[in-house]
CSV table of C-alpha atoms in Angstrom, one decimal:
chain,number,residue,atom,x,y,z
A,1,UNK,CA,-43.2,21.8,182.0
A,2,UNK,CA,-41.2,21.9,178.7
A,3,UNK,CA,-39.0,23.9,177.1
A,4,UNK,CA,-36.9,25.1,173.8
A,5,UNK,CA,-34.4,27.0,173.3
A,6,UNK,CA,-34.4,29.6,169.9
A,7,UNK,CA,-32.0,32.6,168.3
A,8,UNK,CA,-34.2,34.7,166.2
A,9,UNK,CA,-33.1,38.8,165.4
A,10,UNK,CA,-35.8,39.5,167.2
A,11,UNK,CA,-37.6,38.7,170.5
A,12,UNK,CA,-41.6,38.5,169.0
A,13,UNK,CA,-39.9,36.4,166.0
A,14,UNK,CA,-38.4,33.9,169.2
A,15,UNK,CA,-41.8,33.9,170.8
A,16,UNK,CA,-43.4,32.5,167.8
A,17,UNK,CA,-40.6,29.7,166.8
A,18,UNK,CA,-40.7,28.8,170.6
A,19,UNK,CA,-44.7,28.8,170.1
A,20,UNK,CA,-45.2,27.0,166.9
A,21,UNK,CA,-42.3,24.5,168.3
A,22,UNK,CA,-44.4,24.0,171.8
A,23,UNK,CA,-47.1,23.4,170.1
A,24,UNK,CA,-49.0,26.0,172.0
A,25,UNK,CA,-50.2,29.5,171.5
A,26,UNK,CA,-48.0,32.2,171.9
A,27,UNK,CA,-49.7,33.6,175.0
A,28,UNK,CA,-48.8,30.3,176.5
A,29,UNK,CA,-45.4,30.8,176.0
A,30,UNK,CA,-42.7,32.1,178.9
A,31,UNK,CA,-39.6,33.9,177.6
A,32,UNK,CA,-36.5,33.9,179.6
A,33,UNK,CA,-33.6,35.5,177.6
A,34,UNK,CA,-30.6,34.0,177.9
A,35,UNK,CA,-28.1,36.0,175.5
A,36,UNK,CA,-28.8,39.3,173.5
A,37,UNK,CA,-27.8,40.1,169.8
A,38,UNK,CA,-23.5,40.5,169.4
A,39,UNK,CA,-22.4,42.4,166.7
A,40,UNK,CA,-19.2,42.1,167.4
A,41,UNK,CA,-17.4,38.5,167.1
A,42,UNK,CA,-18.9,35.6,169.0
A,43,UNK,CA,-19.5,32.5,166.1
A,44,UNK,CA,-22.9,31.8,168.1
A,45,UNK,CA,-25.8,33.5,167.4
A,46,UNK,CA,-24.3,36.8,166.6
A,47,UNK,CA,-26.6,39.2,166.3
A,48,UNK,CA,-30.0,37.2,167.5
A,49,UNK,CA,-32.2,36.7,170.4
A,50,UNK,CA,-31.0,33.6,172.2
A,51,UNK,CA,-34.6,32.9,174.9
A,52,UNK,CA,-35.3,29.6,176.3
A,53,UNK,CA,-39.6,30.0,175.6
A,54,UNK,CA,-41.4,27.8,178.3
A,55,UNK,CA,-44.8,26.6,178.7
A,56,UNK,CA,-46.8,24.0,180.9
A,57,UNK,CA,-48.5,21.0,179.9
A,58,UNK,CA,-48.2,19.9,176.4
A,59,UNK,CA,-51.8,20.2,174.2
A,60,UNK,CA,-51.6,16.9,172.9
A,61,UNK,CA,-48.9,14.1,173.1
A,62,UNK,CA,-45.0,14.4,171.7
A,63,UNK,CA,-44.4,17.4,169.7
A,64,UNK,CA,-41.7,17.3,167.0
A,65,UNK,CA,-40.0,20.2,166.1
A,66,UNK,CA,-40.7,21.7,162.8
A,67,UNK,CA,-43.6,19.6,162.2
A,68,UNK,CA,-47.3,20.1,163.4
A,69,UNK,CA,-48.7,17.0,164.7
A,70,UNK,CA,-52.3,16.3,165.9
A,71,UNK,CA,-54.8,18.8,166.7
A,72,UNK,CA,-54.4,22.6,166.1
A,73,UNK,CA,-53.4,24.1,169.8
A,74,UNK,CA,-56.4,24.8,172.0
A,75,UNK,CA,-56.6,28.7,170.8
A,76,UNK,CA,-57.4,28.2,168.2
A,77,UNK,CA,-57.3,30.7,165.1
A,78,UNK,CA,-53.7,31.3,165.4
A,79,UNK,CA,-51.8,29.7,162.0
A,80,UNK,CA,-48.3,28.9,163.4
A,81,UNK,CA,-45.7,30.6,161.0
A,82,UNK,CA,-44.2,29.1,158.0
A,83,UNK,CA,-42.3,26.0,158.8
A,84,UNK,CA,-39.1,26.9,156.7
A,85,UNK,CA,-38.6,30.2,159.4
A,86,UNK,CA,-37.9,27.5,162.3
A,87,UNK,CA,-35.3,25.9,160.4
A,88,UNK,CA,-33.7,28.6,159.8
A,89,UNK,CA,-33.6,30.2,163.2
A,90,UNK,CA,-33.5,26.9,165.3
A,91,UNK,CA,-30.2,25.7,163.8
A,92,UNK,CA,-27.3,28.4,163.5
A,93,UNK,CA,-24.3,25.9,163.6
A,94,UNK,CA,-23.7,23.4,161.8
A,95,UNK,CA,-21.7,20.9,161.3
A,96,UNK,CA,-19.0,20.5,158.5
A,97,UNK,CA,-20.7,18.4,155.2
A,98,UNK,CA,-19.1,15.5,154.6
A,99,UNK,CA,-17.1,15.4,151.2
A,100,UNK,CA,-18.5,14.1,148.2
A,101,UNK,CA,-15.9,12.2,147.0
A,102,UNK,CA,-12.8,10.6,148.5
A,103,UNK,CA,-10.6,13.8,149.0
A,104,UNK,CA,-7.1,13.2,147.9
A,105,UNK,CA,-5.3,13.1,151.4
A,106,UNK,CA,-8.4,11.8,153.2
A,107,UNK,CA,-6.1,12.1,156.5
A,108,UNK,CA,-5.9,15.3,156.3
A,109,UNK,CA,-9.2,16.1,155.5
A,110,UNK,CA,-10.4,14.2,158.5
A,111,UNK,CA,-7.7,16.2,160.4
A,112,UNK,CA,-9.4,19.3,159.3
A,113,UNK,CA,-12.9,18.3,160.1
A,114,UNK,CA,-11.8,17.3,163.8
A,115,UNK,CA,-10.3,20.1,164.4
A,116,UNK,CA,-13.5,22.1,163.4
A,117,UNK,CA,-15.8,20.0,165.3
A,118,UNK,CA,-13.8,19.9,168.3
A,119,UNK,CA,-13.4,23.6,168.3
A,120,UNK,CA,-17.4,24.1,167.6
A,121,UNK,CA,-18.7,21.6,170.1
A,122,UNK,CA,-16.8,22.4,172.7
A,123,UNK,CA,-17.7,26.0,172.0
A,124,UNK,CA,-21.2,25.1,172.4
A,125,UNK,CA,-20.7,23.1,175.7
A,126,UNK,CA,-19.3,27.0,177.2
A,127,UNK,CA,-15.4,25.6,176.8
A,128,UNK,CA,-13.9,27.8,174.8
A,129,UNK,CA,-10.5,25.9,173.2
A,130,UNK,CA,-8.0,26.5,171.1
A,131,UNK,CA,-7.6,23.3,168.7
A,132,UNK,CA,-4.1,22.5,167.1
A,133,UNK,CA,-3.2,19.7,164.7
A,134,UNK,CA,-0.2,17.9,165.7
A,135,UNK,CA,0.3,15.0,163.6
A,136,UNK,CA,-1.0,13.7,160.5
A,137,UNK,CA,0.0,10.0,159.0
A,138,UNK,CA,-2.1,7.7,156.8
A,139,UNK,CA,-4.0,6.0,159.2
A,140,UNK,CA,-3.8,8.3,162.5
A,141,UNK,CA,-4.4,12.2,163.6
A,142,UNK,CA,-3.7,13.5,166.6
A,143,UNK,CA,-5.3,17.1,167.8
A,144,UNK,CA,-4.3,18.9,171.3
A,145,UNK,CA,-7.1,20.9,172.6
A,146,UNK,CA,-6.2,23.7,174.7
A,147,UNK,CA,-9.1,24.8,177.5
A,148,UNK,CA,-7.3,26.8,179.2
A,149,UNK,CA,-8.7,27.0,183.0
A,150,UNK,CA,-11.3,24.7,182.3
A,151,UNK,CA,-9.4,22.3,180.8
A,152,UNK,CA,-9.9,19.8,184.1
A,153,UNK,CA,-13.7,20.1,183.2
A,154,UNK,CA,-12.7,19.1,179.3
A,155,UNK,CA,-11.0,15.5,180.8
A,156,UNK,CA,-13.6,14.9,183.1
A,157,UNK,CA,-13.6,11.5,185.3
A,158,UNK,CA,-10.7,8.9,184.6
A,159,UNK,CA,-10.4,11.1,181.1
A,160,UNK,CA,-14.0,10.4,180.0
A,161,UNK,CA,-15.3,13.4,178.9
A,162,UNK,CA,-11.9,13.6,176.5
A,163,UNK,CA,-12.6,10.2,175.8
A,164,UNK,CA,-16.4,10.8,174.9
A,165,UNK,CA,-15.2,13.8,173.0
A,166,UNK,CA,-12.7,11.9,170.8
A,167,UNK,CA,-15.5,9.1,169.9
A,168,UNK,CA,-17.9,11.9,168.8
A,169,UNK,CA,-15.2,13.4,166.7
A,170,UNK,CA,-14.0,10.8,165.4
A,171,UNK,CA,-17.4,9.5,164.0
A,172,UNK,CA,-17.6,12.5,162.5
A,173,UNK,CA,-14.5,13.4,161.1
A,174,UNK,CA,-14.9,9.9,159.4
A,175,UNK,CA,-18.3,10.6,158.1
A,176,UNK,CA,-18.1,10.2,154.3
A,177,UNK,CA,-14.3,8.8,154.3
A,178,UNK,CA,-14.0,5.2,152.9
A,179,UNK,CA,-10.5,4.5,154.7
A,180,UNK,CA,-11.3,4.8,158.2
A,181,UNK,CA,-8.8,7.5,160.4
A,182,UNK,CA,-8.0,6.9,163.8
A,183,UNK,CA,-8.7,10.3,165.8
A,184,UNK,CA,-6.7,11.3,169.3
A,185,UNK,CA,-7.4,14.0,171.2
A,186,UNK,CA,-5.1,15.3,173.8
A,187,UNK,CA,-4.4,18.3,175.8
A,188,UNK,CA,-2.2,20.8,175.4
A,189,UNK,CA,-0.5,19.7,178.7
A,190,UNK,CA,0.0,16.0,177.1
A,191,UNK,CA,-3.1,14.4,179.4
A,192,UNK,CA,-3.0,11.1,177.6
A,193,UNK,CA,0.9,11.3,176.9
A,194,UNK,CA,1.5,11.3,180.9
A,195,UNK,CA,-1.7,9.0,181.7
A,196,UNK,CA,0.1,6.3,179.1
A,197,UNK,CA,3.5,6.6,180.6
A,198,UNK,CA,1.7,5.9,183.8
A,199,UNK,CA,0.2,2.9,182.4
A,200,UNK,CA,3.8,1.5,181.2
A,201,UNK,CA,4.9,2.1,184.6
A,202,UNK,CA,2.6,0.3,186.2
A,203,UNK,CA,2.9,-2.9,184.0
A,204,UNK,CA,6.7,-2.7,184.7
A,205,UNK,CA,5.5,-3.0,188.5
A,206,UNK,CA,2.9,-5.7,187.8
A,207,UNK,CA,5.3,-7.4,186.3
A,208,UNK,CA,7.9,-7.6,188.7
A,209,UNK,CA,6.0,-8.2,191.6
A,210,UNK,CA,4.8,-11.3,189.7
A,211,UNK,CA,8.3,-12.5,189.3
A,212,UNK,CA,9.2,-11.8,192.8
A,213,UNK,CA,6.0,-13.4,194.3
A,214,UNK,CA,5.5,-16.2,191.3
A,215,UNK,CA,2.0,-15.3,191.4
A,216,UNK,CA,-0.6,-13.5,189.1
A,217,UNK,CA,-1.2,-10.3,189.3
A,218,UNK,CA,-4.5,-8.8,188.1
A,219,UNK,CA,-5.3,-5.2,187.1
A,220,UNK,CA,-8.9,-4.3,187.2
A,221,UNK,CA,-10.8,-1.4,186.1
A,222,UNK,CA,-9.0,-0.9,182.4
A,223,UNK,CA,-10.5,0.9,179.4
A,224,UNK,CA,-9.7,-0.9,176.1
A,225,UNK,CA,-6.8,1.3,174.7
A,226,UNK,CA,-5.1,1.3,178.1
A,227,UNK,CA,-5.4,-2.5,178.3
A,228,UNK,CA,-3.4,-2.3,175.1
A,229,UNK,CA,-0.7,-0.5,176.1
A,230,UNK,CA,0.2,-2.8,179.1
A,231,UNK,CA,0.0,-6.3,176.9
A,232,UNK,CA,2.0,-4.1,174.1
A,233,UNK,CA,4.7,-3.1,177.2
A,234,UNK,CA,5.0,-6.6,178.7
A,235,UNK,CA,4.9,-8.4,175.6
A,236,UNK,CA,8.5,-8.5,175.0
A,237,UNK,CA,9.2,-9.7,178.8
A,238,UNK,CA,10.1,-13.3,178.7
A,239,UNK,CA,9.4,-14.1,181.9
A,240,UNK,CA,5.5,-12.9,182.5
A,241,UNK,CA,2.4,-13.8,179.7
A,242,UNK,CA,-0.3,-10.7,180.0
A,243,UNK,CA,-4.0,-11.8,179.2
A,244,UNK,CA,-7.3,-10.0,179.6
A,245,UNK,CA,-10.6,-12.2,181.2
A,246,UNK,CA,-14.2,-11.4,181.9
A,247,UNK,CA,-16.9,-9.7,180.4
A,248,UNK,CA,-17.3,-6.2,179.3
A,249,UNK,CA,-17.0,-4.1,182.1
A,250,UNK,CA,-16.0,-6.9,184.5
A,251,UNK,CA,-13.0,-7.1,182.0
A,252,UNK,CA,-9.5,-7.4,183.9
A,253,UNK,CA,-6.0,-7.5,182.9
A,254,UNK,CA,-4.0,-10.5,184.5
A,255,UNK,CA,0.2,-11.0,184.6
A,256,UNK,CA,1.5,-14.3,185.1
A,257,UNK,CA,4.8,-15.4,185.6
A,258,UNK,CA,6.4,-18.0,183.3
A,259,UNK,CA,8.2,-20.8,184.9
A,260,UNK,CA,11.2,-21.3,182.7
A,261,UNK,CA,11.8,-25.5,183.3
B,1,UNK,CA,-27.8,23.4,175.1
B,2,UNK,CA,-30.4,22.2,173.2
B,3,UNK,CA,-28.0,23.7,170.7
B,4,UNK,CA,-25.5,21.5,171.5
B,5,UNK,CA,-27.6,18.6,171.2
B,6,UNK,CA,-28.6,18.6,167.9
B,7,UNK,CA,-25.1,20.1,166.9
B,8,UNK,CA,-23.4,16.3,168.5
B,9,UNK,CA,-26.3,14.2,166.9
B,10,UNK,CA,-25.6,15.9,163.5
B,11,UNK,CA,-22.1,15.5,163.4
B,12,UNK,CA,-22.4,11.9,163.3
B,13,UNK,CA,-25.6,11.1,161.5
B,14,UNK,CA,-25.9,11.1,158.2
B,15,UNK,CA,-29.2,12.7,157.7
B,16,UNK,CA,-28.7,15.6,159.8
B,17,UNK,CA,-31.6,17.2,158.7
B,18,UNK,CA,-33.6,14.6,160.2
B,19,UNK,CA,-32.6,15.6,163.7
B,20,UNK,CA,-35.3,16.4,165.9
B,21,UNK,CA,-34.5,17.2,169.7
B,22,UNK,CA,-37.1,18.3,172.0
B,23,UNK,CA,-36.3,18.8,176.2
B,24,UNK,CA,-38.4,18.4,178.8
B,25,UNK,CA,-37.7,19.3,182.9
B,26,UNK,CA,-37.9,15.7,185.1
B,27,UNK,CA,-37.2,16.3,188.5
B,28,UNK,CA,-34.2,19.4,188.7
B,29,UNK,CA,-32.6,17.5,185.6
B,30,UNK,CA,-33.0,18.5,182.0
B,31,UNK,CA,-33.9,15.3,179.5
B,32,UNK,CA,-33.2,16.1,176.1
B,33,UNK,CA,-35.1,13.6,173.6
B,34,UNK,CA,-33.5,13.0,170.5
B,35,UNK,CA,-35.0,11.6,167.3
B,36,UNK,CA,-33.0,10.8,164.3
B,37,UNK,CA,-33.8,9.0,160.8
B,38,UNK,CA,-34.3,5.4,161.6
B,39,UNK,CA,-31.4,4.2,159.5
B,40,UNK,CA,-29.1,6.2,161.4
B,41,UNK,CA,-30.4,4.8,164.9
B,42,UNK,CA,-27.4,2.8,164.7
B,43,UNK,CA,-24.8,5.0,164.5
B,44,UNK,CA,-26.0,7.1,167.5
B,45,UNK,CA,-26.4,4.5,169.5
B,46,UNK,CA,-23.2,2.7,168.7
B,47,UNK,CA,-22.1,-0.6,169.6
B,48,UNK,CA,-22.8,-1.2,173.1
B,49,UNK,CA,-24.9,2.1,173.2
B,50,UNK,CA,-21.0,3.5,173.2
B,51,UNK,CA,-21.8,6.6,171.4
B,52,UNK,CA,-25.2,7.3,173.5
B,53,UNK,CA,-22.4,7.1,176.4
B,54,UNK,CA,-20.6,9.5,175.1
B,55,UNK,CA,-22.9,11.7,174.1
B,56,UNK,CA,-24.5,11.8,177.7
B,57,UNK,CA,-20.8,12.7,179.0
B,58,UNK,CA,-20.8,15.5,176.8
B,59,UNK,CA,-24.3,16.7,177.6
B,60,UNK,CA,-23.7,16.3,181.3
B,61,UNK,CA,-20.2,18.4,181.5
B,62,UNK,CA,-21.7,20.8,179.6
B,63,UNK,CA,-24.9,21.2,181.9
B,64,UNK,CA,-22.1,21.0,184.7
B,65,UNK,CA,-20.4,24.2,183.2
B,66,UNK,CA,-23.8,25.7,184.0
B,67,UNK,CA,-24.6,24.6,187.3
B,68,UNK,CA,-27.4,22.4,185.6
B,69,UNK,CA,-27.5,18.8,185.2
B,70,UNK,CA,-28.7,17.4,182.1
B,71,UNK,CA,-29.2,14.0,180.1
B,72,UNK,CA,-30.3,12.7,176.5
B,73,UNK,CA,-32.8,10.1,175.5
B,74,UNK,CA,-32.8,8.9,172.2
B,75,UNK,CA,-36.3,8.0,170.8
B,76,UNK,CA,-36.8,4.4,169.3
């Protein structure tokens, strides 16, 4: 069984997208609608048909959207619609264009752009957020993102999701940038703020127990950045060395203590 | 969702014109396939397939928000 999902103003002009798309005739097609025309507000798909247009086995091999591959579908007789009318009704957001040319505060254009893209994509994963810049230098940005009650949802795992989040934005705030812009992306509540004073507290505890024991003590289970902070909080401690060892995901942080002779 | 999809992959490619994402039902889970100009197979991907990663986290929670589960494929 596959499946796409179309807006079109109307549900016969959804059935024929979700056709042509399939690859199938349109009698083959199911139509399940999942949102009706807004008027009102609502940036996605105000005003259109949102259906998710089903249908059984494929006619023949990978279908690509907006294309026509292969054979015509088994009934046969029935021209699929002009290509440029998908397009148009299969892709109501989009994101922003990247500039043409360097802009002259490329930090805060890349500001602008995440906060856009944030707000849109997590729109589109049914979070809606409030995005604030909160700092802007040369070579850094920092956005909060405010989900409200599903803000839990928005941090995911060990912070993934924010983490997968930042990395997408980021990529795409950059896109068309030549000086490269560091993105973070916090919660309103300070998620990463508290998780990183958490961090320095535990390297102050890591530290000292190696003192006290004269033995290493290893911390497993780090993400890059917050591998950083602990080698950046210990490296002014004359008394332990901090080093990372092992591969990629077997990577682990280890304090030793320095024997002063 | 499938919105979503080709919303994330466009954002970062540089042809987003070029993005093509199909889905298809594999056992209770939603598999959305993803093609994208070869040249920016790359930058999808990401080192270490980092930015697949995080693409399937975002796909996931969102499918998660809807009592679905879903992941991406990205066609080579």
């Amino acid at each position: 069984m596959r499946f796409v999902e179309i807006s079109a103003p109307t549900l016969e002009e959804a059935r024929k997208a979700a056709a042509f798309q399939l690859g199938v005739s349109e009698e083959d097609v199911e139509i399940e609608v999942l949102g009706q025309p807004r008027k009102l507000l609502g940036l996605i798909g105000s005003g259109q048909y949102k259906v998710r247009a089903t249908c059984e086995e494929p006619p023949s091999g990978d279908v690509v959207v907006g294309e026509v591959e292969g054979e015509a579908p088994a009934a046969a007789g029935i021209e699929p619609p002009e290509p440029q009318v998908i397009t148009e009704v299969g892709a109501p957001v989009q994101p922003p264009a990247p500039p043409l040319q360097e802009p002259d505060h490329p930090a805060q254009a890349v500001a602008e752009r995440a906060q856009q893209l944030t707000e849109q994509i997590t729109a589109l994963m049914g979070i809606e957020s409030q995005v604030n810049i909160t700092e802007i230098e040369d070579d850094q940005v920092k956005l909060s993102i405010d989900g409200g009650e599903n803000t839990g949802l928005l941090i995911g795992q060990y912070g993934g999701t924010l983490d997968a989040l930042q990395l997408v934005v980021a990529i795409g705030a950059n896109k068309g940038i030549r000086q490269g812009c560091r993105v973070i992306l916090d919660t309103a509540e300070g998620y990463r703020e508290s998780h990183e004073e958490q961090l320095r507290r535990q390297a102050c505890e890591a530290a000292q127990e190696a003192k006290e024991t004269g033995r290493e003590v290893v911390i497993p289970d780090l993400k890059g950045y917050e591998r950083r902070i602990i080698h950046m909080e210990l490296c002014e401690d004359p008394d332990v060395e901090t080093y990372s060892e092992g591969d990629e995901r077997d990577r682990r942080l280890v304090v030793t203590p320095v024997n002063h002779e | 969702m499938q919105e979503l999809v080709k919303y994330l992959v466009a954002a970062i490619v540089d042809e987003p014109e070029a993005v093509h994402v199909t889905a298809s039902e594999q056992g209770g889970m939603t598999v959305y396939q993803v093609e994208v100009a070869a040249p920016d197979l790359g930058k999808v991907i990401g080192r270490h397939g980092r930015t697949a990663d995080a693409l399937r986290t975002l796909v996931s929670t969102a499918a998660k928000r809807r009592d679905q589960r879903a992941t991406l494929d990205i066609l080579s």
